[in-house]
Amino acid sequence: MAELRHATAAAAAASRASSSPAKRDAEAASASSPFVASRSSAPLHHRYPLPSLVRSLLALEDPRSPSGSASYRILVAVVACIVLFSLISAPSVWSRLNAPYLCRKDGVRLHCPRVNERDSLWENPHAAAASWKPCAERRSDEISDLVPENETSGYIFIHAEGGLNQQRIAICNAVAIAKIMNATLILPVLKQDQIWKDQTKFEDIFDVDYFINYLKDDVRIVRDIPEWFTEKDELFTSIKRTVKNIPKYASAQFYIDNVLPRIKEKNIMSIKPFVDRLGYDNVPMEINRLRCRVNYHALKFLPEIEEMADKLATRMRNRTGDVNPYMALHLRFEKGMVGLSFCDFAGTREEKTMMADYRQKQWPRRYKNGSHLWPLALEKRKEGRCPLEPGEIGIILRAMGYTKETQIYVASGQVYGGSNRMAPLRNMFPNLVTKEDLASKEEIEHFKKHVTSLAALDFLVCLKSDVFVMTHGGNFAKLIIGFRRYMGHHRLKSIKPDKGLMSKFFGDPYMPWATFVEDVMITHQTRTGLPESTFPHYDLWENPLTPCMCKS
């Protein structure tokens, strides 16, 4: 290519050298004007008269003439202004198109490009949502196989640990293993959690009579430890009366081989710990169906909790005077969650130091000397194992098309970082409210005596929402999504962000907003809460499709 360019240049030089100056001037003038046609046609400016300003620019009029001189000076001034303005504004335009977080940040405020609300924001396609129906209830022609009380294998007693949703799963599993071993279930005790510090009893949160009566053809359930058993404290303290070391996600056969003989021997046994001690794909289909029956039908909250939740949902839909859809956002960004995640989050040096001290105190074995935490945090974020920050979920929702006017119910504990951490999300969606904002002080005070009652209100308001959005995993989000799928609410969206892919997008400082919007929409087309085919080691609570749902 270089040789070709040199040859062409040499030929051109030779040609110019052999031409006369007059001829070269004429040829140059002819080549310089794009408006000069062939020799046989008239020049364009003779056929179409142009303004003097344009004629000066195109060298069709001598700028030294009186009219051309003034026009030429004006034109030069205008062009100079345009060039100057472009040079000044170019950095600002470029930075806005390539903002690190896709939105312009002003202190704690984030300004994102406006996105028009789409018609499909508030529901899944009707055809896709209508192909499955719940079928975990007992059929009318189904014969009960419950044996007489004196023929059961014995009594089992469990401690349902953790928060409300962890306790709910434990209760469902307790009914299931009672069925597996043909045992009588003593009403589970909701154990006081070290974090929640709550003394709630089963009857303080759930309708006991409804629970026992609904399951009367499946499992024998009694309210209390039998009177003939006088050593009741042994169920809480004695090793002889306790079955321990049950592996996580144990099979039905494990209980038959290892737990059933001890129940038959002692007649009454306590099982602990008991949160996730029963698997999903290693138990009979009917046992999984029974767990769904307990979760979706037998476990009902007290009427007063149901009524208050209905009021809160109604108030959410009527906040503006008109009936509007609302979104429920489960924002998992409490101090304990942030600490346990061992992920790195933006914040002040003081915040990072305090979080490091907190982690070292709470999880000394995992923390060690802290030197390995930074690469670990990067790896976890890439794998989608870090909770989304309030500002991050706000950007994702704006990209999906939810506008500033969207009504959002926030189900959350105290957010780590407080109002400063919430400011970006609140700026993008100012209509953020909690149950404390919707209810009067007197209404809420009635439920404050039991922390689990407040959690139950959040659970029901999220369940009734038009769109449910989770920011991190956990039993609360899994149960809500599963409940909405099962009860036919899967026409309503349940958005589960792809945190791994989103972290990649957030880390790209050169991604334009339009590209981000397109990628967010494509990524989440299949993450909206529709029933999904089950697979080995699937989570029954989040996706109850195969054992608990049938084709419509």
PDB file of C-alpha atoms in Angstrom, residues 228-492:
ATOM      1  CA  TRP A 228     -49.276 -39.333  80.847  1.00  0.00           C
ATOM      2  CA  PHE A 229     -45.795 -38.093  79.961  1.00  0.00           C
ATOM      3  CA  THR A 230     -44.708 -36.433  83.194  1.00  0.00           C
ATOM      4  CA  GLU A 231     -41.076 -35.655  82.319  1.00  0.00           C
ATOM      5  CA  LYS A 232     -41.862 -32.838  79.873  1.00  0.00           C
ATOM      6  CA  ASP A 233     -38.601 -30.997  80.492  1.00  0.00           C
ATOM      7  CA  GLU A 234     -36.745 -33.945  79.000  1.00  0.00           C
ATOM      8  CA  LEU A 235     -38.030 -33.018  75.551  1.00  0.00           C
ATOM      9  CA  PHE A 236     -36.073 -29.772  75.815  1.00  0.00           C
ATOM     10  CA  THR A 237     -32.958 -30.927  77.660  1.00  0.00           C
ATOM     11  CA  SER A 238     -32.466 -34.699  77.753  1.00  0.00           C
ATOM     12  CA  ILE A 239     -30.173 -36.278  75.166  1.00  0.00           C
ATOM     13  CA  LYS A 240     -31.999 -39.563  75.676  1.00  0.00           C
ATOM     14  CA  ARG A 241     -35.200 -38.016  74.384  1.00  0.00           C
ATOM     15  CA  THR A 242     -33.640 -36.141  71.469  1.00  0.00           C
ATOM     16  CA  VAL A 243     -32.791 -37.268  67.944  1.00  0.00           C
ATOM     17  CA  LYS A 244     -29.840 -35.224  66.705  1.00  0.00           C
ATOM     18  CA  ASN A 245     -27.361 -35.202  63.835  1.00  0.00           C
ATOM     19  CA  ILE A 246     -29.979 -35.551  61.110  1.00  0.00           C
ATOM     20  CA  PRO A 247     -28.248 -34.490  57.874  1.00  0.00           C
ATOM     21  CA  LYS A 248     -29.543 -31.608  55.809  1.00  0.00           C
ATOM     22  CA  TYR A 249     -32.097 -32.578  53.178  1.00  0.00           C
ATOM     23  CA  ALA A 250     -32.291 -36.136  54.533  1.00  0.00           C
ATOM     24  CA  SER A 251     -34.314 -38.671  52.579  1.00  0.00           C
ATOM     25  CA  ALA A 252     -37.565 -40.295  53.671  1.00  0.00           C
ATOM     26  CA  GLN A 253     -35.697 -43.590  53.991  1.00  0.00           C
ATOM     27  CA  PHE A 254     -33.243 -42.027  56.445  1.00  0.00           C
ATOM     28  CA  TYR A 255     -36.121 -41.285  58.838  1.00  0.00           C
ATOM     29  CA  ILE A 256     -37.536 -44.780  58.465  1.00  0.00           C
ATOM     30  CA  ASP A 257     -34.150 -46.415  59.108  1.00  0.00           C
ATOM     31  CA  ASN A 258     -32.721 -44.149  61.821  1.00  0.00           C
ATOM     32  CA  VAL A 259     -35.466 -42.161  63.554  1.00  0.00           C
ATOM     33  CA  LEU A 260     -38.489 -44.443  63.516  1.00  0.00           C
ATOM     34  CA  PRO A 261     -36.857 -47.202  65.634  1.00  0.00           C
ATOM     35  CA  ARG A 262     -36.042 -44.699  68.400  1.00  0.00           C
ATOM     36  CA  ILE A 263     -39.599 -43.333  68.426  1.00  0.00           C
ATOM     37  CA  LYS A 264     -40.974 -46.857  68.721  1.00  0.00           C
ATOM     38  CA  GLU A 265     -38.557 -47.535  71.574  1.00  0.00           C
ATOM     39  CA  LYS A 266     -39.152 -44.346  73.590  1.00  0.00           C
ATOM     40  CA  ASN A 267     -42.726 -43.669  72.410  1.00  0.00           C
ATOM     41  CA  ILE A 268     -42.082 -39.919  72.394  1.00  0.00           C
ATOM     42  CA  MET A 269     -39.033 -38.131  70.969  1.00  0.00           C
ATOM     43  CA  SER A 270     -37.844 -34.597  70.291  1.00  0.00           C
ATOM     44  CA  ILE A 271     -36.119 -33.795  66.981  1.00  0.00           C
ATOM     45  CA  LYS A 272     -33.668 -30.882  66.746  1.00  0.00           C
ATOM     46  CA  PRO A 273     -32.375 -28.916  65.050  1.00  0.00           C
ATOM     47  CA  PHE A 274     -35.160 -29.038  62.524  1.00  0.00           C
ATOM     48  CA  VAL A 275     -35.123 -26.442  59.766  1.00  0.00           C
ATOM     49  CA  ASP A 276     -34.016 -28.067  56.513  1.00  0.00           C
ATOM     50  CA  ARG A 277     -33.820 -31.712  57.579  1.00  0.00           C
ATOM     51  CA  LEU A 278     -35.954 -33.164  54.785  1.00  0.00           C
ATOM     52  CA  GLY A 279     -35.050 -33.266  51.093  1.00  0.00           C
ATOM     53  CA  TYR A 280     -37.218 -32.589  48.057  1.00  0.00           C
ATOM     54  CA  ASP A 281     -36.350 -35.090  45.347  1.00  0.00           C
ATOM     55  CA  ASN A 282     -35.636 -38.046  47.669  1.00  0.00           C
ATOM     56  CA  VAL A 283     -39.113 -38.339  49.183  1.00  0.00           C
ATOM     57  CA  PRO A 284     -42.339 -39.744  47.670  1.00  0.00           C
ATOM     58  CA  MET A 285     -44.374 -37.413  45.483  1.00  0.00           C
ATOM     59  CA  GLU A 286     -47.307 -37.611  47.890  1.00  0.00           C
ATOM     60  CA  ILE A 287     -45.144 -36.371  50.763  1.00  0.00           C
ATOM     61  CA  ASN A 288     -44.155 -33.287  48.774  1.00  0.00           C
ATOM     62  CA  ARG A 289     -47.795 -32.782  47.884  1.00  0.00           C
ATOM     63  CA  LEU A 290     -48.638 -32.953  51.596  1.00  0.00           C
ATOM     64  CA  ARG A 291     -46.041 -30.289  52.380  1.00  0.00           C
ATOM     65  CA  CYS A 292     -47.693 -28.019  49.823  1.00  0.00           C
ATOM     66  CA  ARG A 293     -51.070 -28.777  51.401  1.00  0.00           C
ATOM     67  CA  VAL A 294     -49.739 -27.624  54.756  1.00  0.00           C
ATOM     68  CA  ASN A 295     -48.030 -24.515  53.406  1.00  0.00           C
ATOM     69  CA  TYR A 296     -50.720 -23.237  51.044  1.00  0.00           C
ATOM     70  CA  HIS A 297     -53.906 -24.426  52.754  1.00  0.00           C
ATOM     71  CA  ALA A 298     -53.544 -25.557  56.381  1.00  0.00           C
ATOM     72  CA  LEU A 299     -51.294 -22.793  57.744  1.00  0.00           C
ATOM     73  CA  LYS A 300     -53.542 -19.758  58.000  1.00  0.00           C
ATOM     74  CA  PHE A 301     -52.700 -16.629  59.933  1.00  0.00           C
ATOM     75  CA  LEU A 302     -55.103 -15.420  62.607  1.00  0.00           C
ATOM     76  CA  PRO A 303     -58.152 -13.514  61.249  1.00  0.00           C
ATOM     77  CA  GLU A 304     -56.978 -10.224  62.788  1.00  0.00           C
ATOM     78  CA  ILE A 305     -53.678 -10.462  60.893  1.00  0.00           C
ATOM     79  CA  GLU A 306     -55.464 -11.274  57.631  1.00  0.00           C
ATOM     80  CA  GLU A 307     -57.851  -8.326  58.096  1.00  0.00           C
ATOM     81  CA  MET A 308     -55.052  -5.840  58.814  1.00  0.00           C
ATOM     82  CA  ALA A 309     -53.107  -7.029  55.778  1.00  0.00           C
ATOM     83  CA  ASP A 310     -56.190  -6.510  53.599  1.00  0.00           C
ATOM     84  CA  LYS A 311     -56.449  -2.932  54.885  1.00  0.00           C
ATOM     85  CA  LEU A 312     -52.799  -2.223  54.117  1.00  0.00           C
ATOM     86  CA  ALA A 313     -53.099  -3.635  50.581  1.00  0.00           C
ATOM     87  CA  THR A 314     -56.244  -1.566  49.956  1.00  0.00           C
ATOM     88  CA  ARG A 315     -54.541   1.592  51.208  1.00  0.00           C
ATOM     89  CA  MET A 316     -51.580   0.925  48.912  1.00  0.00           C
ATOM     90  CA  ARG A 317     -53.896   0.808  45.893  1.00  0.00           C
ATOM     91  CA  ASN A 318     -55.747   3.990  46.865  1.00  0.00           C
ATOM     92  CA  ARG A 319     -52.905   6.275  47.932  1.00  0.00           C
ATOM     93  CA  THR A 320     -53.378   8.645  44.987  1.00  0.00           C
ATOM     94  CA  GLY A 321     -57.165   8.777  45.080  1.00  0.00           C
ATOM     95  CA  ASP A 322     -57.417   6.409  42.114  1.00  0.00           C
ATOM     96  CA  VAL A 323     -57.043   2.649  42.121  1.00  0.00           C
ATOM     97  CA  ASN A 324     -53.430   1.911  41.174  1.00  0.00           C
ATOM     98  CA  PRO A 325     -51.297  -1.233  41.054  1.00  0.00           C
ATOM     99  CA  TYR A 326     -48.485  -1.445  43.566  1.00  0.00           C
ATOM    100  CA  MET A 327     -45.121  -3.144  43.829  1.00  0.00           C
ATOM    101  CA  ALA A 328     -43.836  -4.940  46.925  1.00  0.00           C
ATOM    102  CA  LEU A 329     -40.060  -4.775  47.358  1.00  0.00           C
ATOM    103  CA  HIS A 330     -38.307  -7.172  49.721  1.00  0.00           C
ATOM    104  CA  LEU A 331     -35.172  -5.181  50.454  1.00  0.00           C
ATOM    105  CA  ARG A 332     -32.629  -7.433  52.184  1.00  0.00           C
ATOM    106  CA  PHE A 333     -29.955  -4.975  53.200  1.00  0.00           C
ATOM    107  CA  GLU A 334     -29.924  -5.149  56.980  1.00  0.00           C
ATOM    108  CA  LYS A 335     -26.655  -4.972  58.911  1.00  0.00           C
ATOM    109  CA  GLY A 336     -26.737  -8.697  59.684  1.00  0.00           C
ATOM    110  CA  MET A 337     -27.332  -9.589  56.026  1.00  0.00           C
ATOM    111  CA  VAL A 338     -24.583  -7.259  54.792  1.00  0.00           C
ATOM    112  CA  GLY A 339     -22.177  -8.641  57.364  1.00  0.00           C
ATOM    113  CA  LEU A 340     -22.996 -12.297  56.736  1.00  0.00           C
ATOM    114  CA  SER A 341     -22.678 -11.875  52.968  1.00  0.00           C
ATOM    115  CA  PHE A 342     -18.974 -10.894  53.304  1.00  0.00           C
ATOM    116  CA  CYS A 343     -19.450  -8.756  50.202  1.00  0.00           C
ATOM    117  CA  ASP A 344     -17.922  -5.323  49.692  1.00  0.00           C
ATOM    118  CA  PHE A 345     -20.203  -2.291  49.377  1.00  0.00           C
ATOM    119  CA  ALA A 346     -19.589   1.356  48.656  1.00  0.00           C
ATOM    120  CA  GLY A 347     -19.387   3.461  51.778  1.00  0.00           C
ATOM    121  CA  THR A 348     -17.231   5.723  53.893  1.00  0.00           C
ATOM    122  CA  ARG A 349     -13.957   4.580  55.420  1.00  0.00           C
ATOM    123  CA  GLU A 350     -15.620   4.720  58.834  1.00  0.00           C
ATOM    124  CA  GLU A 351     -18.458   2.432  57.691  1.00  0.00           C
ATOM    125  CA  LYS A 352     -16.008  -0.094  56.255  1.00  0.00           C
ATOM    126  CA  THR A 353     -13.984  -0.129  59.483  1.00  0.00           C
ATOM    127  CA  MET A 354     -17.110  -0.642  61.607  1.00  0.00           C
ATOM    128  CA  MET A 355     -18.315  -3.461  59.321  1.00  0.00           C
ATOM    129  CA  ALA A 356     -14.898  -5.160  59.510  1.00  0.00           C
ATOM    130  CA  ASP A 357     -15.025  -5.029  63.324  1.00  0.00           C
ATOM    131  CA  TYR A 358     -18.586  -6.381  63.285  1.00  0.00           C
ATOM    132  CA  ARG A 359     -17.649  -9.314  61.037  1.00  0.00           C
ATOM    133  CA  GLN A 360     -14.571 -10.131  63.090  1.00  0.00           C
ATOM    134  CA  LYS A 361     -16.694 -10.251  66.236  1.00  0.00           C
ATOM    135  CA  GLN A 362     -19.630 -12.213  64.797  1.00  0.00           C
ATOM    136  CA  TRP A 363     -17.774 -14.625  62.482  1.00  0.00           C
ATOM    137  CA  PRO A 364     -14.147 -14.821  63.714  1.00  0.00           C
ATOM    138  CA  ARG A 365     -13.376 -18.101  61.919  1.00  0.00           C
ATOM    139  CA  ARG A 366     -14.528 -16.782  58.559  1.00  0.00           C
ATOM    140  CA  TYR A 367     -12.968 -13.377  59.060  1.00  0.00           C
ATOM    141  CA  LYS A 368      -9.474 -14.571  60.113  1.00  0.00           C
ATOM    142  CA  ASN A 369      -7.253 -11.529  59.481  1.00  0.00           C
ATOM    143  CA  GLY A 370      -9.457 -10.085  56.721  1.00  0.00           C
ATOM    144  CA  SER A 371      -6.751 -10.203  54.040  1.00  0.00           C
ATOM    145  CA  HIS A 372      -8.634 -12.711  51.869  1.00  0.00           C
ATOM    146  CA  LEU A 373     -11.969 -10.868  51.935  1.00  0.00           C
ATOM    147  CA  TRP A 374     -11.480  -8.470  49.003  1.00  0.00           C
ATOM    148  CA  PRO A 375     -10.890 -11.152  46.307  1.00  0.00           C
ATOM    149  CA  LEU A 376     -13.623 -13.233  47.932  1.00  0.00           C
ATOM    150  CA  ALA A 377     -16.038 -10.293  47.710  1.00  0.00           C
ATOM    151  CA  LEU A 378     -15.286  -9.802  44.001  1.00  0.00           C
ATOM    152  CA  GLU A 379     -15.850 -13.484  43.301  1.00  0.00           C
ATOM    153  CA  LYS A 380     -19.140 -13.549  45.191  1.00  0.00           C
ATOM    154  CA  ARG A 381     -20.419 -10.483  43.356  1.00  0.00           C
ATOM    155  CA  LYS A 382     -19.603 -12.028  39.969  1.00  0.00           C
ATOM    156  CA  GLU A 383     -21.452 -15.181  41.002  1.00  0.00           C
ATOM    157  CA  GLY A 384     -24.528 -13.198  42.063  1.00  0.00           C
ATOM    158  CA  ARG A 385     -24.234 -14.039  45.752  1.00  0.00           C
ATOM    159  CA  CYS A 386     -24.265 -10.455  47.046  1.00  0.00           C
ATOM    160  CA  PRO A 387     -27.448  -8.586  48.009  1.00  0.00           C
ATOM    161  CA  LEU A 388     -28.351  -5.686  45.754  1.00  0.00           C
ATOM    162  CA  GLU A 389     -27.973  -2.215  47.213  1.00  0.00           C
ATOM    163  CA  PRO A 390     -31.077   0.030  47.299  1.00  0.00           C
ATOM    164  CA  GLY A 391     -29.671   2.263  44.546  1.00  0.00           C
ATOM    165  CA  GLU A 392     -28.844  -0.733  42.352  1.00  0.00           C
ATOM    166  CA  ILE A 393     -32.345  -2.208  42.483  1.00  0.00           C
ATOM    167  CA  GLY A 394     -33.705   1.281  41.741  1.00  0.00           C
ATOM    168  CA  ILE A 395     -31.670   1.494  38.527  1.00  0.00           C
ATOM    169  CA  ILE A 396     -32.838  -1.979  37.451  1.00  0.00           C
ATOM    170  CA  LEU A 397     -36.489  -1.076  38.036  1.00  0.00           C
ATOM    171  CA  ARG A 398     -36.136   2.176  36.078  1.00  0.00           C
ATOM    172  CA  ALA A 399     -34.551   0.234  33.206  1.00  0.00           C
ATOM    173  CA  MET A 400     -37.517  -2.150  33.264  1.00  0.00           C
ATOM    174  CA  GLY A 401     -39.814   0.799  32.715  1.00  0.00           C
ATOM    175  CA  TYR A 402     -41.214   1.554  36.181  1.00  0.00           C
ATOM    176  CA  THR A 403     -41.694   5.292  36.495  1.00  0.00           C
ATOM    177  CA  LYS A 404     -41.187   7.764  39.298  1.00  0.00           C
ATOM    178  CA  GLU A 405     -44.886   7.535  40.115  1.00  0.00           C
ATOM    179  CA  THR A 406     -44.755   3.785  40.925  1.00  0.00           C
ATOM    180  CA  GLN A 407     -46.239   2.925  44.323  1.00  0.00           C
ATOM    181  CA  ILE A 408     -43.811   0.685  46.250  1.00  0.00           C
ATOM    182  CA  TYR A 409     -44.389  -1.158  49.528  1.00  0.00           C
ATOM    183  CA  VAL A 410     -41.052  -1.905  51.217  1.00  0.00           C
ATOM    184  CA  ALA A 411     -40.768  -5.035  53.356  1.00  0.00           C
ATOM    185  CA  SER A 412     -37.470  -4.712  55.162  1.00  0.00           C
ATOM    186  CA  GLY A 413     -35.693  -4.532  58.446  1.00  0.00           C
ATOM    187  CA  GLN A 414     -33.571  -1.517  59.312  1.00  0.00           C
ATOM    188  CA  VAL A 415     -31.487  -0.788  56.217  1.00  0.00           C
ATOM    189  CA  TYR A 416     -27.736  -0.737  56.742  1.00  0.00           C
ATOM    190  CA  GLY A 417     -26.538   2.823  56.207  1.00  0.00           C
ATOM    191  CA  GLY A 418     -29.926   4.316  57.035  1.00  0.00           C
ATOM    192  CA  SER A 419     -31.379   7.224  55.085  1.00  0.00           C
ATOM    193  CA  ASN A 420     -28.149   7.892  53.173  1.00  0.00           C
ATOM    194  CA  ARG A 421     -28.176   4.386  51.733  1.00  0.00           C
ATOM    195  CA  MET A 422     -31.877   4.655  50.887  1.00  0.00           C
ATOM    196  CA  ALA A 423     -31.575   8.126  49.320  1.00  0.00           C
ATOM    197  CA  PRO A 424     -30.810   7.004  45.726  1.00  0.00           C
ATOM    198  CA  LEU A 425     -33.754   4.586  45.678  1.00  0.00           C
ATOM    199  CA  ARG A 426     -36.097   7.097  47.295  1.00  0.00           C
ATOM    200  CA  ASN A 427     -35.033   9.771  44.817  1.00  0.00           C
ATOM    201  CA  MET A 428     -35.885   7.513  41.863  1.00  0.00           C
ATOM    202  CA  PHE A 429     -39.111   6.248  43.497  1.00  0.00           C
ATOM    203  CA  PRO A 430     -40.405   8.798  46.024  1.00  0.00           C
ATOM    204  CA  ASN A 431     -43.611   6.804  46.654  1.00  0.00           C
ATOM    205  CA  LEU A 432     -41.888   4.322  48.975  1.00  0.00           C
ATOM    206  CA  VAL A 433     -43.897   3.350  52.042  1.00  0.00           C
ATOM    207  CA  THR A 434     -43.817   0.762  54.837  1.00  0.00           C
ATOM    208  CA  LYS A 435     -46.574  -0.668  57.006  1.00  0.00           C
ATOM    209  CA  GLU A 436     -45.751   2.004  59.596  1.00  0.00           C
ATOM    210  CA  ASP A 437     -46.549   4.700  57.000  1.00  0.00           C
ATOM    211  CA  LEU A 438     -49.856   3.098  56.003  1.00  0.00           C
ATOM    212  CA  ALA A 439     -51.229   2.207  59.433  1.00  0.00           C
ATOM    213  CA  SER A 440     -51.927   4.383  62.446  1.00  0.00           C
ATOM    214  CA  LYS A 441     -49.769   4.126  65.536  1.00  0.00           C
ATOM    215  CA  GLU A 442     -52.605   2.427  67.405  1.00  0.00           C
ATOM    216  CA  GLU A 443     -53.105  -0.167  64.651  1.00  0.00           C
ATOM    217  CA  ILE A 444     -49.427  -1.107  64.565  1.00  0.00           C
ATOM    218  CA  GLU A 445     -49.024  -1.098  68.342  1.00  0.00           C
ATOM    219  CA  HIS A 446     -51.426  -4.026  68.614  1.00  0.00           C
ATOM    220  CA  PHE A 447     -49.075  -6.219  66.541  1.00  0.00           C
ATOM    221  CA  LYS A 448     -45.789  -5.093  68.082  1.00  0.00           C
ATOM    222  CA  LYS A 449     -46.054  -7.480  71.011  1.00  0.00           C
ATOM    223  CA  HIS A 450     -45.072 -10.272  68.612  1.00  0.00           C
ATOM    224  CA  VAL A 451     -42.356  -9.589  66.032  1.00  0.00           C
ATOM    225  CA  THR A 452     -43.634 -12.478  63.936  1.00  0.00           C
ATOM    226  CA  SER A 453     -47.014 -10.737  63.637  1.00  0.00           C
ATOM    227  CA  LEU A 454     -45.317  -7.780  61.962  1.00  0.00           C
ATOM    228  CA  ALA A 455     -43.469 -10.175  59.662  1.00  0.00           C
ATOM    229  CA  ALA A 456     -46.804 -11.834  58.834  1.00  0.00           C
ATOM    230  CA  LEU A 457     -48.248  -8.472  57.756  1.00  0.00           C
ATOM    231  CA  ASP A 458     -45.313  -7.929  55.396  1.00  0.00           C
ATOM    232  CA  PHE A 459     -45.751 -11.462  54.078  1.00  0.00           C
ATOM    233  CA  LEU A 460     -49.430 -10.969  53.217  1.00  0.00           C
ATOM    234  CA  VAL A 461     -49.061  -7.474  51.720  1.00  0.00           C
ATOM    235  CA  CYS A 462     -46.262  -8.766  49.477  1.00  0.00           C
ATOM    236  CA  LEU A 463     -48.396 -11.759  48.549  1.00  0.00           C
ATOM    237  CA  LYS A 464     -51.267  -9.498  47.467  1.00  0.00           C
ATOM    238  CA  SER A 465     -49.095  -7.086  45.455  1.00  0.00           C
ATOM    239  CA  ASP A 466     -49.297  -6.722  41.676  1.00  0.00           C
ATOM    240  CA  VAL A 467     -45.519  -7.078  41.342  1.00  0.00           C
ATOM    241  CA  PHE A 468     -43.180  -8.627  43.896  1.00  0.00           C
ATOM    242  CA  VAL A 469     -39.429  -7.888  43.677  1.00  0.00           C
ATOM    243  CA  MET A 470     -36.713  -9.596  45.689  1.00  0.00           C
ATOM    244  CA  THR A 471     -33.176  -8.248  46.057  1.00  0.00           C
ATOM    245  CA  HIS A 472     -31.572 -11.312  47.647  1.00  0.00           C
ATOM    246  CA  GLY A 473     -32.382 -14.914  48.494  1.00  0.00           C
ATOM    247  CA  GLY A 474     -33.968 -16.147  51.690  1.00  0.00           C
ATOM    248  CA  ASN A 475     -37.011 -18.011  52.924  1.00  0.00           C
ATOM    249  CA  PHE A 476     -39.278 -14.952  52.790  1.00  0.00           C
ATOM    250  CA  ALA A 477     -38.727 -14.347  49.079  1.00  0.00           C
ATOM    251  CA  LYS A 478     -38.823 -18.063  48.206  1.00  0.00           C
ATOM    252  CA  LEU A 479     -42.135 -18.575  49.981  1.00  0.00           C
ATOM    253  CA  ILE A 480     -43.713 -15.479  48.414  1.00  0.00           C
ATOM    254  CA  ILE A 481     -42.709 -16.459  44.867  1.00  0.00           C
ATOM    255  CA  GLY A 482     -43.816 -20.055  45.425  1.00  0.00           C
ATOM    256  CA  PHE A 483     -47.117 -18.928  46.942  1.00  0.00           C
ATOM    257  CA  ARG A 484     -47.856 -16.618  44.006  1.00  0.00           C
ATOM    258  CA  ARG A 485     -47.044 -19.400  41.551  1.00  0.00           C
ATOM    259  CA  TYR A 486     -49.194 -21.944  43.326  1.00  0.00           C
ATOM    260  CA  MET A 487     -52.287 -19.896  44.098  1.00  0.00           C
ATOM    261  CA  GLY A 488     -52.704 -18.767  40.505  1.00  0.00           C
ATOM    262  CA  HIS A 489     -51.125 -15.407  41.203  1.00  0.00           C
ATOM    263  CA  HIS A 490     -48.354 -16.212  38.732  1.00  0.00           C
ATOM    264  CA  ARG A 491     -50.101 -13.949  36.247  1.00  0.00           C
ATOM    265  CA  LEU A 492     -48.809 -11.239  38.554  1.00  0.00           C
TER     266      LEU A 492
END
